[in-house]
mmCIF file of C-alpha atoms in Angstrom:
data_model
loop_
_atom_site.group_PDB
_atom_site.id
_atom_site.type_symbol
_atom_site.label_atom_id
_atom_site.label_comp_id
_atom_site.label_asym_id
_atom_site.label_seq_id
_atom_site.Cartn_x
_atom_site.Cartn_y
_atom_site.Cartn_z
ATOM 1 C CA MET A 1 -34.187 15.966 -9.975
ATOM 2 C CA ASP A 2 -34.070 13.322 -7.526
ATOM 3 C CA LYS A 3 -32.804 14.728 -4.635
ATOM 4 C CA LEU A 4 -29.719 13.487 -2.492
ATOM 5 C CA ALA A 5 -30.655 10.671 -0.038
ATOM 6 C CA ILE A 6 -29.004 12.715 2.524
ATOM 7 C CA PHE A 7 -31.870 15.250 2.350
ATOM 8 C CA GLY A 8 -34.468 12.802 2.634
ATOM 9 C CA GLY A 9 -34.220 11.452 -1.329
ATOM 10 C CA LYS A 10 -34.097 8.171 -2.562
ATOM 11 C CA PRO A 11 -30.455 6.366 -2.045
ATOM 12 C CA VAL A 12 -29.905 4.595 -5.538
ATOM 13 C CA PHE A 13 -29.501 1.290 -3.727
ATOM 14 C CA GLU A 14 -30.293 -0.003 0.651
ATOM 15 C CA HIS A 15 -27.363 -2.074 1.923
ATOM 16 C CA LYS A 16 -23.952 -0.084 2.043
ATOM 17 C CA ILE A 17 -20.900 -1.264 0.460
ATOM 18 C CA GLY A 18 -17.441 -1.361 1.401
ATOM 19 C CA TYR A 19 -15.192 1.025 0.190
ATOM 20 C CA GLY A 20 -12.655 -2.658 0.192
ATOM 21 C CA ARG A 21 -13.134 -6.453 1.099
ATOM 22 C CA GLN A 22 -11.370 -9.259 1.139
ATOM 23 C CA TYR A 23 -12.345 -12.886 -0.412
ATOM 24 C CA ILE A 24 -11.992 -16.028 1.460
ATOM 25 C CA ASP A 25 -13.243 -19.313 -0.207
ATOM 26 C CA GLU A 26 -13.395 -22.846 0.305
ATOM 27 C CA ASN A 27 -9.652 -23.575 -0.393
ATOM 28 C CA ASP A 28 -8.267 -21.093 2.100
ATOM 29 C CA ILE A 29 -10.675 -21.966 4.455
ATOM 30 C CA HIS A 30 -9.367 -25.421 3.680
ATOM 31 C CA ALA A 31 -5.887 -24.091 3.852
ATOM 32 C CA VAL A 32 -6.588 -22.977 7.228
ATOM 33 C CA VAL A 33 -8.102 -26.401 8.605
ATOM 34 C CA GLU A 34 -5.557 -28.091 7.673
ATOM 35 C CA VAL A 35 -2.964 -26.221 9.597
ATOM 36 C CA LEU A 36 -5.014 -26.536 12.759
ATOM 37 C CA LYS A 37 -4.811 -30.242 12.394
ATOM 38 C CA SER A 38 -1.148 -29.856 12.199
ATOM 39 C CA ASP A 39 1.510 -29.947 14.440
ATOM 40 C CA TYR A 40 2.216 -26.462 13.940
ATOM 41 C CA LEU A 41 0.531 -23.736 14.775
ATOM 42 C CA THR A 42 3.199 -21.265 13.908
ATOM 43 C CA CYS A 43 7.655 -21.517 12.965
ATOM 44 C CA GLY A 44 6.181 -24.223 10.257
ATOM 45 C CA PRO A 45 6.337 -25.584 6.924
ATOM 46 C CA LYS A 46 4.042 -22.510 5.835
ATOM 47 C CA ILE A 47 6.139 -19.488 6.237
ATOM 48 C CA SER A 48 8.568 -20.668 4.006
ATOM 49 C CA GLU A 49 6.076 -22.301 1.421
ATOM 50 C CA ALA A 50 5.379 -18.907 1.583
ATOM 51 C CA GLU A 51 7.998 -17.310 1.166
ATOM 52 C CA ASP A 52 8.960 -19.476 -1.600
ATOM 53 C CA GLN A 53 5.845 -18.174 -3.351
ATOM 54 C CA LEU A 54 6.486 -15.198 -3.276
ATOM 55 C CA CYS A 55 9.792 -15.311 -4.233
ATOM 56 C CA LYS A 56 8.011 -16.703 -7.729
ATOM 57 C CA ILE A 57 5.891 -14.341 -8.414
ATOM 58 C CA THR A 58 7.714 -11.403 -8.216
ATOM 59 C CA GLY A 59 11.450 -12.711 -9.622
ATOM 60 C CA ALA A 60 12.580 -11.781 -5.947
ATOM 61 C CA LYS A 61 16.040 -14.544 -4.572
ATOM 62 C CA HIS A 62 14.662 -13.958 -1.217
ATOM 63 C CA ALA A 63 11.696 -13.693 0.616
ATOM 64 C CA VAL A 64 10.786 -13.125 4.548
ATOM 65 C CA LEU A 65 7.123 -12.419 5.883
ATOM 66 C CA PHE A 66 6.876 -10.504 9.215
ATOM 67 C CA ALA A 67 3.241 -10.248 10.987
ATOM 68 C CA ASN A 68 1.920 -7.103 9.267
ATOM 69 C CA GLY A 69 2.547 -4.621 6.526
ATOM 70 C CA THR A 70 4.703 -2.230 9.519
ATOM 71 C CA ALA A 71 6.563 -4.751 10.837
ATOM 72 C CA ALA A 72 8.233 -5.255 7.692
ATOM 73 C CA LEU A 73 8.918 -1.538 7.379
ATOM 74 C CA HIS A 74 10.415 -1.496 10.323
ATOM 75 C CA ALA A 75 12.811 -4.257 9.749
ATOM 76 C CA ALA A 76 13.554 -2.742 6.032
ATOM 77 C CA CYS A 77 14.797 0.261 7.486
ATOM 78 C CA HIS A 78 17.030 -1.589 10.059
ATOM 79 C CA ALA A 79 18.446 -3.834 7.728
ATOM 80 C CA ALA A 80 19.433 -0.435 5.896
ATOM 81 C CA GLY A 81 21.252 0.577 8.843
ATOM 82 C CA ILE A 82 18.692 3.578 9.989
ATOM 83 C CA GLY A 83 20.372 5.223 12.985
ATOM 84 C CA PRO A 84 19.949 8.223 15.364
ATOM 85 C CA GLY A 85 20.576 11.652 12.491
ATOM 86 C CA ASP A 86 19.317 10.092 9.753
ATOM 87 C CA GLU A 87 17.528 11.191 7.389
ATOM 88 C CA VAL A 88 14.438 8.735 5.394
ATOM 89 C CA ILE A 89 12.798 10.029 2.131
ATOM 90 C CA THR A 90 9.513 9.211 1.660
ATOM 91 C CA THR A 91 5.523 10.737 0.623
ATOM 92 C CA PRO A 92 3.433 12.361 2.618
ATOM 93 C CA VAL A 93 0.375 10.504 1.053
ATOM 94 C CA THR A 94 0.611 7.028 2.595
ATOM 95 C CA PHE A 95 -0.076 5.083 5.503
ATOM 96 C CA ALA A 96 1.285 7.026 8.561
ATOM 97 C CA ALA A 97 3.699 3.692 8.975
ATOM 98 C CA SER A 98 5.760 4.948 5.899
ATOM 99 C CA ALA A 99 7.419 7.052 7.736
ATOM 100 C CA ASN A 100 7.229 6.115 11.060
ATOM 101 C CA CYS A 101 9.396 3.004 10.463
ATOM 102 C CA ALA A 102 12.423 5.891 10.069
ATOM 103 C CA LEU A 103 11.334 6.958 13.620
ATOM 104 C CA TYR A 104 11.444 3.603 14.536
ATOM 105 C CA CYS A 105 15.284 3.472 13.693
ATOM 106 C CA GLY A 106 15.558 6.726 15.380
ATOM 107 C CA GLY A 107 15.734 8.437 11.689
ATOM 108 C CA ARG A 108 13.927 11.270 10.758
ATOM 109 C CA PRO A 109 11.811 11.411 7.408
ATOM 110 C CA VAL A 110 12.004 13.651 5.239
ATOM 111 C CA PHE A 111 8.774 14.380 2.819
ATOM 112 C CA ALA A 112 9.212 14.930 -1.008
ATOM 113 C CA ASP A 113 6.098 16.234 -2.672
ATOM 114 C CA ILE A 114 4.068 14.372 -5.317
ATOM 115 C CA ASN A 115 3.155 14.443 -8.980
ATOM 116 C CA PRO A 116 -0.143 16.289 -8.966
ATOM 117 C CA GLU A 117 -1.596 13.672 -11.457
ATOM 118 C CA THR A 118 -0.286 10.243 -10.978
ATOM 119 C CA TYR A 119 -0.365 10.914 -6.912
ATOM 120 C CA ASN A 120 3.189 9.084 -6.661
ATOM 121 C CA MET A 121 6.464 11.432 -5.651
ATOM 122 C CA ASP A 122 7.744 13.691 -7.402
ATOM 123 C CA PRO A 123 11.214 11.866 -8.434
ATOM 124 C CA ASP A 124 12.919 15.371 -9.162
ATOM 125 C CA ASN A 125 11.480 16.526 -5.904
ATOM 126 C CA VAL A 126 13.253 13.713 -3.823
ATOM 127 C CA GLU A 127 16.519 14.647 -5.543
ATOM 128 C CA MET A 128 15.455 17.753 -3.835
ATOM 129 C CA CYS A 129 15.041 16.425 -0.275
ATOM 130 C CA ILE A 130 18.601 14.595 -0.250
ATOM 131 C CA THR A 131 20.596 15.971 1.960
ATOM 132 C CA GLU A 132 24.054 14.804 3.183
ATOM 133 C CA LYS A 133 21.818 13.240 6.261
ATOM 134 C CA THR A 134 20.222 11.144 3.737
ATOM 135 C CA ARG A 135 20.173 7.847 4.265
ATOM 136 C CA ALA A 136 17.536 5.842 2.076
ATOM 137 C CA VAL A 137 13.908 5.911 0.108
ATOM 138 C CA VAL A 138 10.784 4.984 1.083
ATOM 139 C CA ALA A 139 9.136 5.199 -1.745
ATOM 140 C CA VAL A 140 5.272 4.385 -2.449
ATOM 141 C CA ASP A 141 3.107 3.016 -5.447
ATOM 142 C CA PHE A 142 -0.065 4.071 -4.235
ATOM 143 C CA THR A 143 -3.038 2.872 -5.255
ATOM 144 C CA GLY A 144 -0.908 0.254 -6.741
ATOM 145 C CA GLN A 145 0.888 2.513 -9.848
ATOM 146 C CA ALA A 146 4.589 1.659 -9.354
ATOM 147 C CA VAL A 147 6.301 4.756 -9.124
ATOM 148 C CA GLU A 148 9.083 5.539 -11.580
ATOM 149 C CA LEU A 149 11.640 3.595 -10.659
ATOM 150 C CA LYS A 150 14.158 4.032 -12.600
ATOM 151 C CA ARG A 151 14.350 7.450 -12.126
ATOM 152 C CA LEU A 152 14.238 6.927 -8.662
ATOM 153 C CA ARG A 153 17.159 4.324 -8.746
ATOM 154 C CA GLU A 154 19.725 6.544 -10.587
ATOM 155 C CA ILE A 155 18.394 8.702 -8.097
ATOM 156 C CA CYS A 156 19.839 6.538 -5.249
ATOM 157 C CA ASP A 157 22.712 5.012 -7.101
ATOM 158 C CA LYS A 158 24.460 8.507 -7.842
ATOM 159 C CA HIS A 159 23.946 9.153 -4.667
ATOM 160 C CA ASN A 160 24.423 6.123 -2.752
ATOM 161 C CA LEU A 161 21.667 5.441 -0.734
ATOM 162 C CA ILE A 162 18.727 2.222 -0.115
ATOM 163 C CA LEU A 163 15.539 2.112 -2.420
ATOM 164 C CA ILE A 164 13.424 1.006 -0.160
ATOM 165 C CA GLU A 165 9.322 0.408 -2.328
ATOM 166 C CA ASP A 166 6.818 0.493 -0.435
ATOM 167 C CA ALA A 167 4.112 -2.013 -2.342
ATOM 168 C CA ALA A 168 2.107 -2.614 -0.024
ATOM 169 C CA HIS A 169 -0.393 -1.185 -3.356
ATOM 170 C CA SER A 170 1.323 -2.744 -5.547
ATOM 171 C CA LEU A 171 1.006 -7.265 -5.123
ATOM 172 C CA GLY A 172 0.942 -8.164 -8.689
ATOM 173 C CA THR A 173 1.262 -5.113 -10.367
ATOM 174 C CA LYS A 174 4.639 -5.118 -12.613
ATOM 175 C CA TYR A 175 6.737 -1.799 -14.037
ATOM 176 C CA GLU A 176 8.794 -1.936 -18.267
ATOM 177 C CA GLY A 177 7.551 -5.450 -17.802
ATOM 178 C CA ARG A 178 9.077 -6.840 -14.117
ATOM 179 C CA PRO A 179 6.997 -7.306 -10.856
ATOM 180 C CA VAL A 180 7.344 -5.135 -8.513
ATOM 181 C CA GLY A 181 9.332 -6.647 -5.552
ATOM 182 C CA SER A 182 11.975 -7.537 -7.932
ATOM 183 C CA ILE A 183 13.558 -4.394 -8.648
ATOM 184 C CA ALA A 184 14.546 -1.530 -5.521
ATOM 185 C CA ASP A 185 17.404 -2.935 -2.857
ATOM 186 C CA MET A 186 14.690 -4.509 -0.702
ATOM 187 C CA THR A 187 9.981 -3.746 -1.645
ATOM 188 C CA GLU A 188 8.021 -4.547 0.716
ATOM 189 C CA PHE A 189 4.471 -5.688 0.900
ATOM 190 C CA SER A 190 0.909 -5.477 2.764
ATOM 191 C CA PHE A 191 -1.579 -8.644 3.165
ATOM 192 C CA HIS A 192 -4.279 -7.459 5.348
ATOM 193 C CA PRO A 193 -7.902 -7.595 4.648
ATOM 194 C CA VAL A 194 -8.417 -4.692 2.028
ATOM 195 C CA LYS A 195 -5.209 -5.420 -0.158
ATOM 196 C CA THR A 196 -5.433 -7.699 -2.616
ATOM 197 C CA CYS A 197 -4.280 -11.109 -1.431
ATOM 198 C CA THR A 198 -4.449 -11.346 2.104
ATOM 199 C CA ALA A 199 -3.791 -13.207 5.511
ATOM 200 C CA ALA A 200 -5.880 -11.602 7.621
ATOM 201 C CA GLU A 201 -2.287 -9.341 8.799
ATOM 202 C CA GLY A 202 0.997 -10.025 7.271
ATOM 203 C CA GLY A 203 3.429 -8.390 5.594
ATOM 204 C CA ALA A 204 6.702 -9.099 3.574
ATOM 205 C CA ILE A 205 9.725 -8.659 2.809
ATOM 206 C CA THR A 206 11.349 -9.550 -0.807
ATOM 207 C CA THR A 207 15.432 -8.504 -1.259
ATOM 208 C CA ASN A 208 18.173 -9.689 -4.388
ATOM 209 C CA ASP A 209 21.086 -8.830 -1.319
ATOM 210 C CA ASP A 210 21.949 -11.954 1.288
ATOM 211 C CA LYS A 211 23.455 -9.412 3.417
ATOM 212 C CA LEU A 212 20.184 -7.513 3.876
ATOM 213 C CA TYR A 213 18.061 -10.715 4.024
ATOM 214 C CA LYS A 214 20.030 -12.118 6.419
ATOM 215 C CA LYS A 215 19.568 -8.466 8.994
ATOM 216 C CA LEU A 216 16.019 -9.544 8.115
ATOM 217 C CA VAL A 217 15.659 -12.571 9.430
ATOM 218 C CA LEU A 218 17.599 -12.168 12.495
ATOM 219 C CA PHE A 219 15.011 -8.748 13.239
ATOM 220 C CA ARG A 220 12.075 -11.014 13.248
ATOM 221 C CA THR A 221 12.947 -13.468 15.449
ATOM 222 C CA HIS A 222 14.376 -11.329 18.599
ATOM 223 C CA GLY A 223 17.845 -11.190 16.882
ATOM 224 C CA ILE A 224 18.529 -15.153 17.330
ATOM 225 C CA THR A 225 19.369 -17.418 14.884
ATOM 226 C CA ARG A 226 19.874 -21.890 15.151
ATOM 227 C CA GLU A 227 21.767 -21.160 11.997
ATOM 228 C CA GLN A 228 25.309 -21.897 11.822
ATOM 229 C CA ASP A 229 25.200 -19.455 8.962
ATOM 230 C CA PHE A 230 24.919 -16.885 11.156
ATOM 231 C CA MET A 231 26.364 -17.393 14.466
ATOM 232 C CA VAL A 232 29.830 -15.983 15.625
ATOM 233 C CA SER A 233 30.591 -19.043 16.762
ATOM 234 C CA LEU A 234 30.025 -23.264 15.836
ATOM 235 C CA SER A 235 26.831 -24.787 17.759
ATOM 236 C CA GLU A 236 27.038 -26.769 20.112
ATOM 237 C CA GLY A 237 24.462 -29.249 19.599
ATOM 238 C CA GLY A 238 20.600 -29.323 18.059
ATOM 239 C CA TRP A 239 19.486 -27.500 21.124
ATOM 240 C CA TYR A 240 21.699 -24.534 21.216
ATOM 241 C CA TYR A 241 21.082 -21.165 19.324
ATOM 242 C CA GLN A 242 22.796 -17.971 19.678
ATOM 243 C CA GLN A 243 21.461 -14.410 19.892
ATOM 244 C CA VAL A 244 23.416 -12.553 17.838
ATOM 245 C CA ALA A 245 21.389 -9.077 17.660
ATOM 246 C CA LEU A 246 18.658 -7.079 18.707
ATOM 247 C CA GLY A 247 15.790 -7.913 17.355
ATOM 248 C CA PHE A 248 11.842 -8.154 18.010
ATOM 249 C CA ASN A 249 9.131 -11.521 17.304
ATOM 250 C CA TYR A 250 8.191 -9.876 14.089
ATOM 251 C CA ARG A 251 6.926 -13.375 13.152
ATOM 252 C CA MET A 252 3.858 -14.761 10.695
ATOM 253 C CA THR A 253 2.279 -17.791 12.076
ATOM 254 C CA ASP A 254 1.681 -20.670 10.342
ATOM 255 C CA MET A 255 -2.167 -20.169 10.095
ATOM 256 C CA GLN A 256 -1.867 -16.440 8.126
ATOM 257 C CA ALA A 257 1.062 -18.340 5.951
ATOM 258 C CA ALA A 258 -1.505 -21.017 4.630
ATOM 259 C CA LEU A 259 -3.911 -18.439 4.175
ATOM 260 C CA LEU A 260 -1.388 -16.111 2.984
ATOM 261 C CA SER A 261 0.006 -19.097 -0.297
ATOM 262 C CA SER A 262 -3.935 -19.801 -1.194
ATOM 263 C CA GLN A 263 -4.577 -16.898 -1.846
ATOM 264 C CA LEU A 264 -1.234 -16.090 -4.004
ATOM 265 C CA ASP A 265 -2.651 -19.042 -5.933
ATOM 266 C CA LYS A 266 -5.350 -16.807 -7.115
ATOM 267 C CA LEU A 267 -3.575 -13.622 -7.956
ATOM 268 C CA LYS A 268 -3.947 -13.583 -11.339
ATOM 269 C CA MET A 269 -7.354 -14.134 -11.102
ATOM 270 C CA PHE A 270 -7.759 -11.375 -8.316
ATOM 271 C CA SER A 271 -5.325 -8.876 -10.591
ATOM 272 C CA VAL A 272 -7.584 -9.408 -14.080
ATOM 273 C CA ARG A 273 -10.916 -8.597 -12.168
ATOM 274 C CA ARG A 274 -9.832 -5.228 -10.555
ATOM 275 C CA LYS A 275 -7.731 -3.842 -13.699
ATOM 276 C CA GLU A 276 -11.542 -4.979 -15.628
ATOM 277 C CA LEU A 277 -13.251 -2.882 -12.365
ATOM 278 C CA VAL A 278 -10.921 0.114 -13.360
ATOM 279 C CA ARG A 279 -11.049 0.441 -16.676
ATOM 280 C CA ARG A 280 -15.629 0.602 -16.459
ATOM 281 C CA TYR A 281 -14.671 3.127 -13.159
ATOM 282 C CA ASP A 282 -12.420 5.257 -16.016
ATOM 283 C CA GLU A 283 -14.184 4.871 -18.808
ATOM 284 C CA ALA A 284 -17.473 6.441 -17.194
ATOM 285 C CA PHE A 285 -15.462 9.433 -14.738
ATOM 286 C CA SER A 286 -12.941 10.248 -17.609
ATOM 287 C CA ARG A 287 -16.425 12.002 -19.095
ATOM 288 C CA ILE A 288 -17.473 13.698 -16.529
ATOM 289 C CA PRO A 289 -15.607 17.160 -16.456
ATOM 290 C CA GLU A 290 -15.746 17.675 -12.210
ATOM 291 C CA ILE A 291 -13.587 14.594 -12.032
ATOM 292 C CA VAL A 292 -10.082 13.973 -12.879
ATOM 293 C CA VAL A 293 -9.301 10.146 -13.045
ATOM 294 C CA GLN A 294 -5.467 9.289 -12.038
ATOM 295 C CA LYS A 295 -2.942 9.352 -14.326
ATOM 296 C CA GLU A 296 -0.962 6.295 -14.905
ATOM 297 C CA ILE A 297 2.360 6.292 -16.414
ATOM 298 C CA PRO A 298 2.665 3.815 -19.125
ATOM 299 C CA GLU A 299 5.594 1.726 -17.684
ATOM 300 C CA SER A 300 3.373 0.662 -14.126
ATOM 301 C CA ASP A 301 1.598 -2.351 -15.828
ATOM 302 C CA THR A 302 -1.292 -1.597 -12.318
ATOM 303 C CA VAL A 303 -2.886 -3.803 -10.060
ATOM 304 C CA ARG A 304 -4.738 -1.258 -8.341
ATOM 305 C CA HIS A 305 -5.609 -1.676 -4.578
ATOM 306 C CA LEU A 306 -7.502 1.820 -4.979
ATOM 307 C CA TYR A 307 -9.840 3.573 -7.138
ATOM 308 C CA ILE A 308 -9.279 7.575 -6.278
ATOM 309 C CA LEU A 309 -11.843 10.264 -6.822
ATOM 310 C CA GLN A 310 -10.189 13.694 -7.134
ATOM 311 C CA PHE A 311 -12.889 17.326 -7.629
ATOM 312 C CA ARG A 312 -12.382 19.648 -9.283
ATOM 313 C CA LEU A 313 -14.522 21.702 -6.238
ATOM 314 C CA GLU A 314 -13.868 25.054 -8.796
ATOM 315 C CA ARG A 315 -17.065 23.755 -10.504
ATOM 316 C CA LEU A 316 -19.694 22.283 -7.855
ATOM 317 C CA LYS A 317 -21.231 24.445 -5.412
ATOM 318 C CA CYS A 318 -20.090 22.586 -2.290
ATOM 319 C CA GLY A 319 -16.419 20.905 -0.384
ATOM 320 C CA ARG A 320 -15.386 17.303 0.149
ATOM 321 C CA ARG A 321 -17.069 17.022 2.885
ATOM 322 C CA GLU A 322 -20.480 17.268 1.058
ATOM 323 C CA ILE A 323 -19.659 14.788 -1.424
ATOM 324 C CA PHE A 324 -18.689 12.657 0.939
ATOM 325 C CA ASP A 325 -21.624 12.510 2.983
ATOM 326 C CA ALA A 326 -24.038 12.332 0.310
ATOM 327 C CA LEU A 327 -21.882 9.648 -1.052
ATOM 328 C CA CYS A 328 -22.377 7.678 2.380
ATOM 329 C CA ALA A 329 -26.394 8.315 2.752
ATOM 330 C CA GLU A 330 -26.345 6.999 -0.959
ATOM 331 C CA GLY A 331 -25.025 3.849 0.092
ATOM 332 C CA VAL A 332 -21.497 3.933 -1.319
ATOM 333 C CA GLY A 333 -18.902 3.204 1.619
ATOM 334 C CA VAL A 334 -15.948 5.382 0.733
ATOM 335 C CA ASN A 335 -12.631 6.596 2.359
ATOM 336 C CA VAL A 336 -10.422 9.404 2.391
ATOM 337 C CA HIS A 337 -6.573 7.838 0.979
ATOM 338 C CA TYR A 338 -4.799 9.594 2.954
ATOM 339 C CA ILE A 339 -4.399 12.751 5.222
ATOM 340 C CA PRO A 340 -1.031 13.532 4.921
ATOM 341 C CA ILE A 341 1.621 12.398 7.567
ATOM 342 C CA TYR A 342 3.014 15.867 8.331
ATOM 343 C CA THR A 343 -0.346 17.192 9.544
ATOM 344 C CA PHE A 344 -0.935 14.982 11.930
ATOM 345 C CA PRO A 345 -0.154 16.164 16.143
ATOM 346 C CA TYR A 346 2.558 13.187 16.164
ATOM 347 C CA TYR A 347 4.238 15.021 13.231
ATOM 348 C CA GLN A 348 3.612 18.782 14.450
ATOM 349 C CA GLN A 349 5.079 18.173 17.459
ATOM 350 C CA LEU A 350 8.524 17.170 15.679
ATOM 351 C CA GLY A 351 8.466 20.439 13.874
ATOM 352 C CA TYR A 352 6.280 19.454 10.434
ATOM 353 C CA ARG A 353 4.669 22.320 9.377
ATOM 354 C CA MET A 354 1.435 22.790 6.566
ATOM 355 C CA GLY A 355 1.616 23.907 3.237
ATOM 356 C CA LEU A 356 5.810 21.823 3.696
ATOM 357 C CA CYS A 357 4.227 19.507 0.028
ATOM 358 C CA PRO A 358 1.410 21.448 -1.540
ATOM 359 C CA ASN A 359 0.534 19.856 -3.902
ATOM 360 C CA ALA A 360 -0.624 16.599 -1.567
ATOM 361 C CA GLU A 361 -2.129 18.838 0.531
ATOM 362 C CA LYS A 362 -4.201 20.521 -2.866
ATOM 363 C CA LEU A 363 -4.535 16.577 -3.456
ATOM 364 C CA TYR A 364 -5.798 15.695 0.258
ATOM 365 C CA GLU A 365 -8.885 18.186 0.246
ATOM 366 C CA ARG A 366 -10.242 16.925 -2.799
ATOM 367 C CA MET A 367 -10.012 12.853 -3.534
ATOM 368 C CA ILE A 368 -12.197 10.789 -2.124
ATOM 369 C CA SER A 369 -11.645 6.746 -2.087
ATOM 370 C CA ILE A 370 -14.789 4.339 -3.460
ATOM 371 C CA PRO A 371 -14.942 0.218 -3.377
ATOM 372 C CA LEU A 372 -12.930 -1.135 -5.252
ATOM 373 C CA TYR A 373 -12.387 -5.372 -5.034
ATOM 374 C CA TYR A 374 -12.205 -8.413 -6.272
ATOM 375 C CA SER A 375 -16.396 -9.461 -5.946
ATOM 376 C CA LEU A 376 -17.333 -6.047 -6.481
ATOM 377 C CA THR A 377 -19.939 -6.648 -9.285
ATOM 378 C CA ASN A 378 -20.886 -4.513 -12.650
ATOM 379 C CA GLY A 379 -24.502 -4.544 -11.377
ATOM 380 C CA GLN A 380 -22.685 -2.619 -7.955
ATOM 381 C CA GLN A 381 -20.130 -0.428 -9.762
ATOM 382 C CA ASP A 382 -22.629 0.945 -12.174
ATOM 383 C CA LYS A 383 -25.036 2.005 -9.014
ATOM 384 C CA ILE A 384 -22.172 3.820 -7.602
ATOM 385 C CA ILE A 385 -21.616 4.902 -10.950
ATOM 386 C CA GLU A 386 -24.483 6.297 -11.303
ATOM 387 C CA ALA A 387 -24.231 7.717 -7.237
ATOM 388 C CA VAL A 388 -21.635 9.735 -8.369
ATOM 389 C CA ARG A 389 -22.978 11.468 -11.615
ATOM 390 C CA LYS A 390 -26.379 11.773 -9.091
ATOM 391 C CA ILE A 391 -24.181 13.898 -7.048
ATOM 392 C CA ILE A 392 -22.017 16.246 -9.231
ATOM 393 C CA ASP A 393 -25.550 16.488 -10.857
ATOM 394 C CA TYR A 394 -26.932 17.955 -7.886
ATOM 395 C CA TYR A 395 -23.510 19.724 -6.742
ATOM 396 C CA ARG A 396 -22.373 20.958 -9.929
ATOM 397 C CA LYS A 397 -22.655 24.970 -10.436
ATOM 398 C CA GLU A 398 -24.691 27.004 -13.100
ATOM 399 C CA LYS A 399 -22.749 27.448 -16.775
#
């Protein structure tokens, strides 16, 4: 048996492949250059054009672009009326922004445990976490798979809660045939470079609610408006504007919006390829008893952002660290998504403790993210699969 590269063996391939990367073509470049030659670099027509495009894709009535996904989540919690003393339920298996957005508004995140098979938050555990202080649920479509939206919608309606879907991973995903973005009270998207479509940086909130839409727009622009319908008194003229609320400068530039529009034109192409890659991974890894493949609910027609391997460590003579290091040595760019949020020092200072979500903590100890992106070739994917098999063979316990 060949030794692992980490122990002096020959790696499967020489150049490391990152776990995710953007795909930029000439149309994207042309779209950005056009804006650079125009009269508007920001606060121009490309913003509304991209927002209209998002509405068509998601089926939502309104879309509001933001500087990034974190700003969009902050805006969603603000629009939901989160304030001091309020609780917001979310998952610990996500990027920190999904919980931090409650803290920004003076609220407190409450962490619901995950379903150990799908890795999304467990609706039954969500309901167990509800108290008289609960005001909203931030439900994360982890890896791109939609959460159990029907069940969460029922729970939120029963307890009069705002349902915020964190769809940073799930642009293009459908739930029971409906696009993600038109189902929750508000849905957040991220356009970071490793996501399905990128604006370099950027985010958005989609909603069907006119009142929430107004709050989101004002929050993005300092609480300042030139729109007569948003003002509290009549305009004094074409120069006039009013600050009617306290907001932030959370605007996206026209350059980013132009890139986003061009990327959204390729969403179907991106989605088809990501699904192909996931099918090939599933077929390969479902045959390896030391690996657990993420389960998908039938209601979710998923466009996957991440591909997670969970290792049955009890069958191996190593821990997750050894597998991670070996994959890096073999030239496979890997990562871990995510460290449970409440285990961070900042959250420990706020009083959160280990053991809060046992399923999430167990998953964290066993999972690694492997490369998944549009331009990943079948040949590269085959070498990634070969590297994983090589490592499993090396560390497998004797039968």
